[in-house]
Amino acid sequence: MDSSDGSTSVLIARLRALGAQTVDDTIARQHLAAIERVSLLPDATSVGVPRLVQVRFRRVRVIAAATAAGLLGASGLAAAGALPDPAQNLAHDALGVVGLHVPRAADDCQQGAADPSASPDCDDAPAVGD
């Protein structure tokens, strides 16, 4: 977490100073009482939320988790240069637009130019057979 302008170290120092301060007893009691009140609230099934709503919400959570896992897995494979060539090139182009460097497919680098090392897109492409 090193920052060239020192803003990270300033932030860390401010957070440490904030964490070292004591909390007034009255405020601490109020917060603890609010936490206890929230923890005692009834859950969705006891307040009459329809079963269909609960099932749909669960389904949405599962779909969101699967989508997030798929995106993380695919981006990890793209960063490693392990996707099939067409997908690797697509990832290189799409992620390059947002400033993320992903290597091109190795076959394109070796076949695309007389000197693949001259291309900045091919300098870190995995070797064929890796």
XYZ file of N, CA and C in Angstrom:
390
model
N 0.819 -1.183 0.000
C 0.000 0.000 0.000
C 0.865 1.250 0.000
N 1.853 1.299 -0.823
C 2.723 2.454 -0.886
C 2.157 3.455 -1.876
N 2.148 4.706 -1.527
C 1.623 5.752 -2.387
C 2.725 6.746 -2.669
N 2.805 7.201 -3.922
C 3.874 8.115 -4.290
C 3.702 9.482 -3.644
N 2.466 9.897 -3.351
C 2.255 11.212 -2.752
C 2.117 11.167 -1.235
N 2.230 10.012 -0.637
C 2.165 9.887 0.809
C 0.763 9.892 1.380
N -0.262 9.924 0.531
C -1.631 9.989 1.037
C -2.021 8.731 1.798
N -1.436 7.592 1.441
C -1.755 6.356 2.150
C -1.243 6.412 3.579
N -0.031 6.893 3.774
C 0.511 6.965 5.130
C -0.240 7.992 5.971
N -0.711 9.065 5.351
C -1.508 10.060 6.079
C -2.829 9.436 6.513
N -3.469 8.688 5.613
C -4.726 8.030 5.939
C -4.545 7.031 7.075
N -3.502 6.240 7.000
C -3.236 5.253 8.053
C -3.010 5.954 9.397
N -2.281 7.042 9.398
C -2.031 7.779 10.637
C -3.342 8.337 11.210
N -4.227 8.850 10.333
C -5.508 9.389 10.793
C -6.386 8.279 11.372
N -6.395 7.124 10.733
C -7.204 6.011 11.221
C -6.684 5.500 12.571
N -5.368 5.438 12.709
C -4.799 5.007 13.989
C -5.156 5.985 15.102
N -5.090 7.281 14.791
C -5.437 8.292 15.792
C -6.911 8.187 16.166
N -7.754 7.954 15.191
C -9.182 7.805 15.461
C -9.451 6.568 16.312
N -8.755 5.485 16.031
C -8.936 4.258 16.798
C -8.425 4.364 18.222
N -7.506 5.283 18.485
C -6.945 5.437 19.822
C -7.848 6.262 20.735
N -8.827 6.963 20.169
C -9.720 7.788 20.974
C -10.706 6.913 21.741
N -11.041 7.362 22.936
C -12.026 6.630 23.729
C -13.426 7.105 23.352
N -14.384 6.212 23.511
C -15.782 6.527 23.217
C -16.478 6.848 24.531
N -17.256 7.914 24.526
C -18.009 8.324 25.710
C -18.933 7.184 26.135
N -19.036 6.954 27.451
C -19.852 5.856 27.969
C -21.314 5.961 27.538
N -21.854 7.165 27.514
C -23.258 7.346 27.116
C -23.468 6.907 25.669
N -22.567 7.311 24.804
C -22.671 6.934 23.384
C -22.489 5.431 23.226
N -21.538 4.865 23.954
C -21.315 3.421 23.868
C -22.563 2.657 24.296
N -23.202 3.073 25.393
C -24.430 2.405 25.852
C -25.548 2.541 24.826
N -25.685 3.713 24.221
C -26.724 3.917 23.205
C -26.504 2.993 22.001
N -25.275 2.897 21.574
C -24.973 2.031 20.427
C -25.214 0.568 20.754
N -24.783 0.143 21.921
C -25.000 -1.251 22.317
C -26.488 -1.563 22.448
N -27.262 -0.613 22.963
C -28.713 -0.813 23.070
C -29.341 -0.916 21.676
N -28.878 -0.092 20.729
C -29.411 -0.146 19.363
C -29.058 -1.473 18.700
N -27.858 -1.949 18.927
C -27.454 -3.243 18.371
C -28.317 -4.356 18.945
N -28.580 -4.289 20.238
C -29.407 -5.314 20.873
C -30.832 -5.278 20.325
N -31.392 -4.077 20.131
C -32.746 -3.970 19.571
C -32.823 -4.580 18.176
N -31.827 -4.316 17.357
C -31.815 -4.864 15.995
C -31.668 -6.377 16.036
N -30.858 -6.868 16.935
C -30.654 -8.322 17.002
C -31.906 -9.052 17.468
N -32.796 -8.359 18.150
C -34.024 -8.983 18.636
C -35.183 -8.889 17.647
N -34.964 -8.233 16.496
C -36.026 -8.132 15.499
C -36.373 -9.522 14.976
N -37.636 -9.748 14.654
C -38.018 -11.055 14.119
C -37.452 -11.263 12.722
N -37.225 -12.514 12.369
C -36.733 -12.797 11.026
C -37.892 -12.757 10.023
N -37.584 -12.918 8.755
C -38.562 -12.749 7.682
C -39.717 -13.737 7.789
N -39.465 -14.957 8.220
C -40.534 -15.954 8.256
C -41.547 -15.661 9.343
N -41.119 -15.035 10.457
C -42.060 -14.800 11.548
C -42.897 -13.540 11.356
N -42.517 -12.663 10.429
C -43.305 -11.455 10.202
C -44.213 -11.595 8.989
N -44.291 -12.768 8.428
C -45.239 -13.018 7.366
C -44.781 -12.673 5.961
N -43.480 -12.614 5.713
C -43.008 -12.409 4.348
C -43.349 -13.662 3.558
N -44.034 -13.493 2.445
C -44.448 -14.672 1.676
C -43.275 -15.554 1.282
N -43.531 -16.830 1.273
C -42.498 -17.815 0.932
C -41.934 -17.555 -0.457
N -42.780 -17.151 -1.401
C -42.325 -16.890 -2.762
C -41.266 -15.786 -2.793
N -41.441 -14.749 -1.984
C -40.472 -13.657 -1.920
C -39.149 -14.181 -1.368
N -39.212 -15.023 -0.348
C -37.993 -15.583 0.239
C -37.251 -16.432 -0.780
N -37.986 -17.253 -1.542
C -37.363 -18.124 -2.539
C -36.729 -17.290 -3.648
N -37.441 -16.263 -4.104
C -36.883 -15.412 -5.169
C -35.628 -14.693 -4.692
N -35.652 -14.187 -3.464
C -34.486 -13.492 -2.942
C -33.299 -14.447 -2.839
N -33.547 -15.663 -2.390
C -32.481 -16.662 -2.301
C -31.940 -16.965 -3.691
N -32.818 -17.091 -4.668
C -32.406 -17.382 -6.042
C -31.544 -16.248 -6.594
N -31.929 -15.009 -6.318
C -31.151 -13.859 -6.779
C -29.760 -13.881 -6.152
N -29.681 -14.215 -4.865
C -28.374 -14.285 -4.202
C -27.496 -15.367 -4.814
N -28.076 -16.516 -5.130
C -27.307 -17.617 -5.729
C -26.816 -17.208 -7.115
N -27.675 -16.583 -7.895
C -27.276 -16.138 -9.241
C -26.171 -15.088 -9.149
N -26.291 -14.155 -8.214
C -25.260 -13.127 -8.042
C -23.930 -13.749 -7.629
N -23.969 -14.715 -6.726
C -22.728 -15.373 -6.294
C -22.095 -16.158 -7.437
N -22.907 -16.852 -8.231
C -22.378 -17.609 -9.362
C -21.779 -16.676 -10.414
N -22.432 -15.550 -10.654
C -21.909 -14.581 -11.616
C -20.577 -14.013 -11.136
N -20.514 -13.647 -9.874
C -19.265 -13.107 -9.326
C -18.144 -14.139 -9.402
N -18.447 -15.389 -9.075
C -17.428 -16.448 -9.146
C -16.961 -16.650 -10.582
N -17.889 -16.625 -11.516
C -17.519 -16.788 -12.928
C -16.646 -15.654 -13.421
N -16.985 -14.422 -13.055
C -16.179 -13.277 -13.480
C -14.787 -13.314 -12.862
N -14.712 -13.673 -11.586
C -13.402 -13.760 -10.939
C -12.550 -14.868 -11.553
N -13.183 -16.011 -11.808
C -12.438 -17.116 -12.410
C -11.952 -16.788 -13.816
N -12.833 -16.204 -14.614
C -12.453 -15.864 -15.993
C -11.381 -14.791 -16.029
N -11.480 -13.793 -15.133
C -10.450 -12.753 -15.137
C -9.113 -13.307 -14.658
N -9.145 -14.255 -13.736
C -7.898 -14.894 -13.306
C -7.256 -15.692 -14.419
N -8.072 -16.432 -15.164
C -7.541 -17.180 -16.307
C -7.011 -16.238 -17.368
N -7.712 -15.129 -17.603
C -7.250 -14.158 -18.605
C -5.918 -13.545 -18.188
N -5.786 -13.197 -16.905
C -4.538 -12.607 -16.420
C -3.374 -13.579 -16.550
N -3.673 -14.874 -16.420
C -2.624 -15.894 -16.539
C -2.364 -16.275 -17.994
N -3.193 -15.779 -18.919
C -3.027 -16.145 -20.330
C -3.471 -17.564 -20.603
N -4.409 -18.074 -19.817
C -4.795 -19.482 -19.907
C -6.119 -19.717 -20.629
N -6.728 -18.673 -21.167
C -7.979 -18.850 -21.899
C -7.693 -19.358 -23.311
N -8.678 -19.961 -23.983
C -8.495 -20.304 -25.392
C -8.181 -19.021 -26.189
N -7.444 -19.159 -27.290
C -6.943 -17.996 -28.023
C -7.999 -16.939 -28.335
N -9.160 -17.281 -28.910
C -10.135 -16.218 -29.201
C -10.610 -15.500 -27.934
N -10.835 -16.250 -26.867
C -11.288 -15.639 -25.613
C -10.176 -14.800 -24.982
N -8.933 -15.264 -25.088
C -7.800 -14.518 -24.531
C -7.647 -13.178 -25.243
N -7.780 -13.191 -26.583
C -7.669 -11.944 -27.337
C -8.830 -11.007 -27.020
N -10.026 -11.553 -26.857
C -11.181 -10.741 -26.493
C -10.965 -10.114 -25.112
N -10.482 -10.897 -24.170
C -10.210 -10.378 -22.827
C -9.136 -9.295 -22.878
N -8.111 -9.514 -23.699
C -7.039 -8.521 -23.844
C -7.617 -7.197 -24.341
N -8.451 -7.261 -25.369
C -9.021 -6.040 -25.945
C -10.002 -5.368 -24.982
N -10.898 -6.149 -24.390
C -11.940 -5.585 -23.526
C -11.353 -5.008 -22.238
N -10.459 -5.740 -21.594
C -9.891 -5.259 -20.337
C -8.869 -4.154 -20.564
N -8.249 -4.135 -21.741
C -7.315 -3.059 -22.071
C -7.997 -1.710 -22.133
N -9.277 -1.704 -22.515
C -10.033 -0.458 -22.597
C -10.162 0.188 -21.223
N -10.281 -0.613 -20.171
C -10.422 -0.064 -18.821
C -9.084 0.013 -18.082
N -7.990 -0.230 -18.799
C -6.670 -0.053 -18.211
C -6.079 -1.272 -17.531
N -6.678 -2.445 -17.722
C -6.120 -3.664 -17.139
C -5.314 -4.393 -18.205
N -4.081 -4.724 -17.895
C -3.226 -5.396 -18.865
C -3.407 -6.910 -18.765
N -3.796 -7.494 -19.878
C -3.957 -8.941 -19.998
C -3.200 -9.338 -21.262
N -2.388 -10.394 -21.234
C -1.614 -10.751 -22.425
C -2.502 -11.242 -23.564
N -1.998 -11.070 -24.791
C -2.662 -11.629 -25.972
C -2.410 -13.130 -25.995
N -3.122 -13.829 -26.874
C -2.895 -15.261 -27.046
C -1.499 -15.475 -27.626
N -0.829 -16.533 -27.217
C 0.541 -16.800 -27.642
C 0.631 -17.040 -29.138
N -0.326 -17.738 -29.731
C -0.268 -18.023 -31.170
C -0.296 -16.749 -31.990
N -1.108 -15.764 -31.612
C -1.175 -14.504 -32.341
C 0.152 -13.775 -32.283
N 0.819 -13.841 -31.154
C 2.086 -13.140 -31.012
C 3.166 -13.781 -31.871
N 3.178 -15.102 -31.955
C 4.228 -15.760 -32.714
C 3.968 -15.727 -34.208
N 2.687 -15.701 -34.624
C 2.374 -15.732 -36.036
C 2.063 -14.355 -36.602
N 1.736 -13.378 -35.750
C 1.227 -12.101 -36.220
C 2.271 -11.175 -36.792
N 3.519 -11.254 -36.369
C 4.532 -10.306 -36.828
C 5.859 -11.023 -37.015
N 6.712 -10.407 -37.799
C 8.033 -10.994 -38.024
C 8.845 -10.983 -36.733
N 8.637 -9.964 -35.915
C 9.344 -9.862 -34.642
C 8.331 -9.682 -33.520
N 7.818 -10.805 -32.956
C 6.796 -10.691 -31.909
C 7.255 -9.923 -30.688
N 8.547 -9.918 -30.402
C 9.016 -9.218 -29.215
C 8.910 -7.706 -29.373
N 8.744 -7.216 -30.610
C 8.611 -5.785 -30.837
C 7.224 -5.275 -30.488
N 6.278 -6.176 -30.376
C 4.904 -5.784 -30.056
C 4.723 -5.734 -28.543
N 4.213 -4.607 -28.011
C 4.022 -4.531 -26.562
C 2.948 -5.485 -26.057
N 2.068 -5.947 -26.937
C 1.025 -6.873 -26.527
C 1.547 -8.289 -26.360
N 2.697 -8.580 -26.905
C 3.188 -9.949 -26.927
C 4.346 -10.188 -25.974
N 4.797 -9.168 -25.265
C 5.984 -9.336 -24.431
C 5.783 -10.308 -23.286
N 4.547 -10.470 -22.827
C 4.333 -11.378 -21.711
C 3.387 -12.515 -22.067
N 3.209 -12.775 -23.355
C 2.333 -13.874 -23.768
C 2.986 -15.191 -23.401
N 2.209 -16.159 -22.962
C 2.790 -17.449 -22.615
C 3.312 -18.154 -23.855
N 4.370 -18.903 -23.675
C 4.925 -19.649 -24.800
C 3.990 -20.777 -25.205
N 3.986 -21.102 -26.461
C 3.129 -22.183 -26.952
C 3.579 -23.476 -26.294
N 2.641 -24.229 -25.768
C 2.952 -25.472 -25.087
C 2.988 -25.347 -23.579
N 2.938 -24.101 -23.074
C 2.919 -23.910 -21.614
C 1.557 -24.231 -21.061
